[in-house]
XYZ file of C-alpha atoms in Angstrom:
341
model
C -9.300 36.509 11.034
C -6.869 38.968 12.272
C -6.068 36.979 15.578
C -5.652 33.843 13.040
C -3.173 36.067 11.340
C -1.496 37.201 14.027
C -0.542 33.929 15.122
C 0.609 32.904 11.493
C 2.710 35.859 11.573
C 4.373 34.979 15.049
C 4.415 31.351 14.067
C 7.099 32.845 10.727
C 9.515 34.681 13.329
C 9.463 31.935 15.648
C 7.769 33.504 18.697
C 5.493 30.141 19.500
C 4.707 31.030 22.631
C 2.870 34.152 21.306
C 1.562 32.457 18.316
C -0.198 30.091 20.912
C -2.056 32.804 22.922
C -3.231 34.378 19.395
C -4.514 31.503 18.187
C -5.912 30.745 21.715
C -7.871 33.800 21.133
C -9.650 32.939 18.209
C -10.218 29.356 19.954
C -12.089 31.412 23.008
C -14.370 33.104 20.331
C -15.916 29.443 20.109
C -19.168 30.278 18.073
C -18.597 33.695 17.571
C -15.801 32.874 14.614
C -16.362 30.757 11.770
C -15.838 26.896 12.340
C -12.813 27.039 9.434
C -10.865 29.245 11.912
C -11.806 27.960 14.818
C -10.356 23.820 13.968
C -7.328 25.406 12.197
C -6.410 27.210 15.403
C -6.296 24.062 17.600
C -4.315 22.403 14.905
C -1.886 25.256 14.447
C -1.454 25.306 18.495
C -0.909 21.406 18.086
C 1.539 21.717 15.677
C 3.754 24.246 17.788
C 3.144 21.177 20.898
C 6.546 20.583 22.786
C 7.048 16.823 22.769
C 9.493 16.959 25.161
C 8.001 19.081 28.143
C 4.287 18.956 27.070
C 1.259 16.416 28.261
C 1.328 14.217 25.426
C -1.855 12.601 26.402
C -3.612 15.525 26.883
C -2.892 16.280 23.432
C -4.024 12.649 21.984
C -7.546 13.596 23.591
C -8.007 16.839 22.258
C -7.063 15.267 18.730
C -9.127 12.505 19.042
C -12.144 14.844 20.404
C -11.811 16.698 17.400
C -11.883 13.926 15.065
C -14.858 12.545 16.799
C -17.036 15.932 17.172
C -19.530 15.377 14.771
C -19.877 19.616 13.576
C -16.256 18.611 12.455
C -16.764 16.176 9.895
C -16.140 18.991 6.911
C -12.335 19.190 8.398
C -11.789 15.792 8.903
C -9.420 15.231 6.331
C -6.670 18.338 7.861
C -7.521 16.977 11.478
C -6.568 13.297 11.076
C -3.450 14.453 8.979
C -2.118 16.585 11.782
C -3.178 13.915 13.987
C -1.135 11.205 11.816
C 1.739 13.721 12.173
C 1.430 14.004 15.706
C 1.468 10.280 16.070
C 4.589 10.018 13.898
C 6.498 12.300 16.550
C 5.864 10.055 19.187
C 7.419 7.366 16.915
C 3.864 5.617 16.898
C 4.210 4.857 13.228
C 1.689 2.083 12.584
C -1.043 5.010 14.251
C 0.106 7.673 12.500
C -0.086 5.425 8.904
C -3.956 4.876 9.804
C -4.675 8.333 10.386
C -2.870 9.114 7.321
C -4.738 7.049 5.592
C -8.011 8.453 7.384
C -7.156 11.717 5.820
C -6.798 10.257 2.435
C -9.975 8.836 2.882
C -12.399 11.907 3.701
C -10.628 13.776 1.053
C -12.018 17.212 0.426
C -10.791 18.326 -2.187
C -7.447 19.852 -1.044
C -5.139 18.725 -3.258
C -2.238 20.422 -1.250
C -3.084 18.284 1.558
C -3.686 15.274 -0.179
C -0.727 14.941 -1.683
C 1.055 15.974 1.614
C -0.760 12.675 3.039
C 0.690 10.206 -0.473
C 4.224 11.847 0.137
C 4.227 11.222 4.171
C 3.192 7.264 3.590
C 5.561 7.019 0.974
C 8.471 8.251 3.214
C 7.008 6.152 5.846
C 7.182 3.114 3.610
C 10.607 4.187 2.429
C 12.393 4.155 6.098
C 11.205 1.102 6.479
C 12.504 -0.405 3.539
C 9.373 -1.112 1.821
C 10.707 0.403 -1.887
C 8.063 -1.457 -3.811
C 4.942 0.397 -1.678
C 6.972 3.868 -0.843
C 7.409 4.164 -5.117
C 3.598 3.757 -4.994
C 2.956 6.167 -2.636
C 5.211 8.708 -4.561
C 3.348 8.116 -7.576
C 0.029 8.868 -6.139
C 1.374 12.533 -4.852
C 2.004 13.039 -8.732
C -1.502 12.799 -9.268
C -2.001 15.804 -6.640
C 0.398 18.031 -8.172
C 0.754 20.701 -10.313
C 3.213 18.865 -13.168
C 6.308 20.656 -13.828
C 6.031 22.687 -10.077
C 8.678 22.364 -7.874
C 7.384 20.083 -5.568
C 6.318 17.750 -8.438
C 9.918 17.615 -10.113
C 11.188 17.030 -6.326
C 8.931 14.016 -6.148
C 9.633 13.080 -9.806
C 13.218 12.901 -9.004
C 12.524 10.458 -6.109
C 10.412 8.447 -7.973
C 12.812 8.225 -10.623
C 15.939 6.890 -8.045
C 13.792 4.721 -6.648
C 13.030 2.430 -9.895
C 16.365 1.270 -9.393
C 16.429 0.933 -5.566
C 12.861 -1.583 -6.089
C 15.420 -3.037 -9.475
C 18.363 -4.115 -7.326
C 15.987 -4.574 -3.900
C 13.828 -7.746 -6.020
C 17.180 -9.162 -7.452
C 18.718 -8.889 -3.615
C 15.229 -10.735 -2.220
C 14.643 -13.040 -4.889
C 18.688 -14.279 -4.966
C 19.326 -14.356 -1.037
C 15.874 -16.790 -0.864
C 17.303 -18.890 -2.997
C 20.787 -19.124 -1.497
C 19.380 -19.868 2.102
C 17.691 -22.677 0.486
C 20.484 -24.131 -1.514
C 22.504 -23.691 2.238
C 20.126 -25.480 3.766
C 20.464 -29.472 4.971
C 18.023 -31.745 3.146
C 16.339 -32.154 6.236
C 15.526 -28.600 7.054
C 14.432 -27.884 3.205
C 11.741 -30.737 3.757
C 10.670 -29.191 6.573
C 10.613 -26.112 5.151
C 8.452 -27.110 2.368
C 5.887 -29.711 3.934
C 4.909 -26.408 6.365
C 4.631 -24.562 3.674
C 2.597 -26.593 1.634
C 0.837 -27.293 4.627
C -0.765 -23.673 4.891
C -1.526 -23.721 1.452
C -3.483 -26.500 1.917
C -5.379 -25.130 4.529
C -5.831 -21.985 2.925
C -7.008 -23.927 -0.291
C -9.983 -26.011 2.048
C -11.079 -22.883 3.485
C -11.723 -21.284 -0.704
C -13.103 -24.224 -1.149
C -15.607 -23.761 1.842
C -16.434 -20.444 1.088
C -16.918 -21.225 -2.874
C -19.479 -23.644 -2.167
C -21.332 -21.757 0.543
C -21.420 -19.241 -1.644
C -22.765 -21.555 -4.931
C -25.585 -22.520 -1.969
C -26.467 -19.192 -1.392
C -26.516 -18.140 -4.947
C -28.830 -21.193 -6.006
C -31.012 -20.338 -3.334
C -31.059 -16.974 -4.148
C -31.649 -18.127 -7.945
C -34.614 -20.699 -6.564
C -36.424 -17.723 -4.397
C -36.071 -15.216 -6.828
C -38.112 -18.277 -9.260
C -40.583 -18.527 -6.413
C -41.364 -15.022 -6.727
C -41.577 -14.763 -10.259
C -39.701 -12.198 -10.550
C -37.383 -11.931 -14.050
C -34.381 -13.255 -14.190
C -33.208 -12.671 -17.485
C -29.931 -11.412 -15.758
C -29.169 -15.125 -15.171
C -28.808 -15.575 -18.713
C -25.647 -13.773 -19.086
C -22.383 -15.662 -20.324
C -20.255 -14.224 -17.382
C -22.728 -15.331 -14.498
C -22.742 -18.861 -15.089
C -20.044 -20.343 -13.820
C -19.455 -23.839 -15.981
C -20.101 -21.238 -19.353
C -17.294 -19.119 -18.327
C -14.976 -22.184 -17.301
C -15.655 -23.717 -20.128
C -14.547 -20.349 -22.117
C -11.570 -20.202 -20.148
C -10.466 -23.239 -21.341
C -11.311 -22.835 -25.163
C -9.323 -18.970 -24.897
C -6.207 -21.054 -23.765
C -6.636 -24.171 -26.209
C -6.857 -21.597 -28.820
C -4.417 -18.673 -27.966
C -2.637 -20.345 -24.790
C -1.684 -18.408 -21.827
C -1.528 -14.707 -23.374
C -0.658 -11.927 -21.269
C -3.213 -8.982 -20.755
C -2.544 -6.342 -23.031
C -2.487 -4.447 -26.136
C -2.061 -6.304 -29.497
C -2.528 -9.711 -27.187
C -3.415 -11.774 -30.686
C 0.194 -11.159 -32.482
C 1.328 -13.948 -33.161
C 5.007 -12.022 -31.946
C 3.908 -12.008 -28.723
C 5.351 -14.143 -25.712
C 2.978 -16.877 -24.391
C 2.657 -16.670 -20.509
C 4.793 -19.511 -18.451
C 2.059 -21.358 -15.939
C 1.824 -19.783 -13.141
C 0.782 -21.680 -9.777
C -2.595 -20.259 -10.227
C -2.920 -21.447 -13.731
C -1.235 -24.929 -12.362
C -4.187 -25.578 -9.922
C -6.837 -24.405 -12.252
C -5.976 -27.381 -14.454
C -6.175 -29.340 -11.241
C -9.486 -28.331 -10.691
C -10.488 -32.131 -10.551
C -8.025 -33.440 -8.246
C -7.778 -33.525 -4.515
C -6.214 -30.503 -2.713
C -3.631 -32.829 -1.589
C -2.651 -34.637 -4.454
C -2.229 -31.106 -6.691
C 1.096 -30.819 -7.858
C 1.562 -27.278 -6.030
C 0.841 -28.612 -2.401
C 3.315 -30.796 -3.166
C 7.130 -30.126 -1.021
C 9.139 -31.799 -3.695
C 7.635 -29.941 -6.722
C 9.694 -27.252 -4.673
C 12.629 -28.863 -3.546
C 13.230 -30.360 -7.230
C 13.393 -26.205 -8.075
C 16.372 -25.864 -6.332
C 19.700 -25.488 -8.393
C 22.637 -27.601 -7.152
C 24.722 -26.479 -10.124
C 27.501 -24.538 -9.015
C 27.899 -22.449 -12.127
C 24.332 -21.558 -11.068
C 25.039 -21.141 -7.884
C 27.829 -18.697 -8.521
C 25.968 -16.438 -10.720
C 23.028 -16.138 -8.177
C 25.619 -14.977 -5.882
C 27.527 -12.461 -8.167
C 23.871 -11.262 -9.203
C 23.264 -10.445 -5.657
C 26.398 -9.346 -4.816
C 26.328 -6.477 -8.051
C 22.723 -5.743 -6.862
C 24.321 -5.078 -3.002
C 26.633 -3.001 -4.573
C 24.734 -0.835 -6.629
C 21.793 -0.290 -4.160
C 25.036 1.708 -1.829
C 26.131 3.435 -4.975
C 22.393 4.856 -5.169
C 21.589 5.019 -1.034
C 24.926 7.057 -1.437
C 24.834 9.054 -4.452
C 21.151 9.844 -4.546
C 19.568 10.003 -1.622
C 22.171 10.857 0.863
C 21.409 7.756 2.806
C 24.840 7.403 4.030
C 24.343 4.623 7.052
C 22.259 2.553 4.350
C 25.292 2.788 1.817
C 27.542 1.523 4.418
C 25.478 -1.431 5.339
């Protein structure tokens, strides 16, 4: 413990070199120190590692020894976050997210660390532009934190600038689609379309597949099961039969229409749900893949404004959205090459 110490201490005043050799001591103890000191010693000497002079795959193997030594599996969680950090150093990102994510799995019950793991991913997420998963990410640290602490107001704030970063990011996505379409040929939006239609299609033949192998195996499940004479009073049940709850389905919206899930869904103030594509096929159920209005290319291209007054307030939309998301790259969080693209 004092070794461990000792290191900690020279680790504070910036003598790594030092630090090393103490914690190298307590690593030589092997079995004569307890197995808490012993793992946190390699990973303190792995997080003073010199990526620029040091045998980086030396260090990959010890990491990935540790992880796999089955005496330990109580650490896991700190070894595959310091081995998610190590791989984000090398600028291995899409390694150092699974290990991350590793860690978050074998949780054990260090919150500190946890949350370390939801706030690393969501940084992650947030260099590479993905605002809609980073805001996630930062909402799941919350959970890990002590409210009102210092680190949780930090990650508050974050949170909070980031609602209108994902705002402005979806009206920025969702207007420049729509533009590239409209400044497409008729030709190339055809194309466009009939591929994409295409792999829905095939997507659709391959649920269809698996729906019916899976009816098959359930009936023969159902028939064996019979055989055996086993009860099978669990058959009975509304929700496992399949043309009972379909036929439910279709009485809820006949009576109620398409009501969105939530509190208070029966008053009668309440907005009724548009059809969504999903809702489109259901009441396709009879027809042929191909013939359903959403594998269709021209249900799409027949979507596309051509109005110019339209057209111009998709563009001024976007444009105000571009312009806000620098005022807040800017303004909040310091992101000054961001603002100026």
């Amino acid at each position: 413990r004092y070794r461990f110490i000792q290191g900690q201490i020279l680790n504070r005043i910036f003598q790594t070199d030092s630090a090393n050799f103490a914690f190298q001591a307590v690593i030589d103890l092997k079995r004569n120190t307890s197995r808490t000191y012993y793992i946190r010693a390699f990973l303190e000497q792995v997080k003073n590692f010199d990526y620029t002079k040091g045998d980086t795959t030396a260090l990959k193997e010890l990491l990935l020894d540790l992880g796999n030594n089955r005496e330990n599996r109580p650490f896991r969680d700190v070894i595959f976050h310091e081995t998610g950090n190590a791989y984000r150093i090398m600028s291995n990102i899409d390694t150092a997210v699974s290990y991350f994510n590793k860690s978050i799995k074998f949780y054990n019950e260090d919150r500190r660390l946890q949350a370390a793991n939801y706030s690393t991913l969501a940084d992650i997420n947030f260099d590479l532009a993905d605002y809609q998963k980073s805001g996630k990410y930062y909402d799941s640290t919350l959970t890990f934190l002590e409210e009102n602490s210092r680190p949780w107001r930090r990650i508050k704030k974050r949170l909070e600038n980031l609602a209108d970063v994902i705002k402005y990011e979806e009206i920025v996505a969702v207007n420049d689609s729509i533009l590239r379409l409209v400044a497409m040929s008729p030709e190339d939006r055809l194309s466009y379309f009939t591929d994409y239609t295409q792999k829905l299609i095939e997507a659709a033949k391959k649920d269809s597949i698996a729906a019916i192998k899976k009816e098959k195996r359930e009936k023969n499940k159902e028939f064996y099961t019979k055989k055996s004479g086993k009860n099978n009073s669990g058959g009975t049940f509304y929700f496992y039969n399949n043309t009972t709850l379909a036929y439910g389905k279709q009485e809820f919206r006949t009576i109620w229409g398409n009501r969105s899930l939530e509190d208070n869904w029966r008053n009668a103030t309440k907005s009724i749900m548009t059809r969504g594509e999903d809702e489109v096929a259901a009441l396709e159920e009879g027809v042929p893949i191909e013939k359903r209005a959403i594998m269709n290319p021209n249900t799409y291209l027949e979507m596309i404004p051509s109005d110019l007054a339209v057209i111009d307030s998709l563009e001024m939309d976007r444009n105000f959205a571009y312009y806000q998301l620098g005022l807040v790259y800017k303004e909040k969080f310091r992101e000054y090459q961001r603002a100026a693209d």
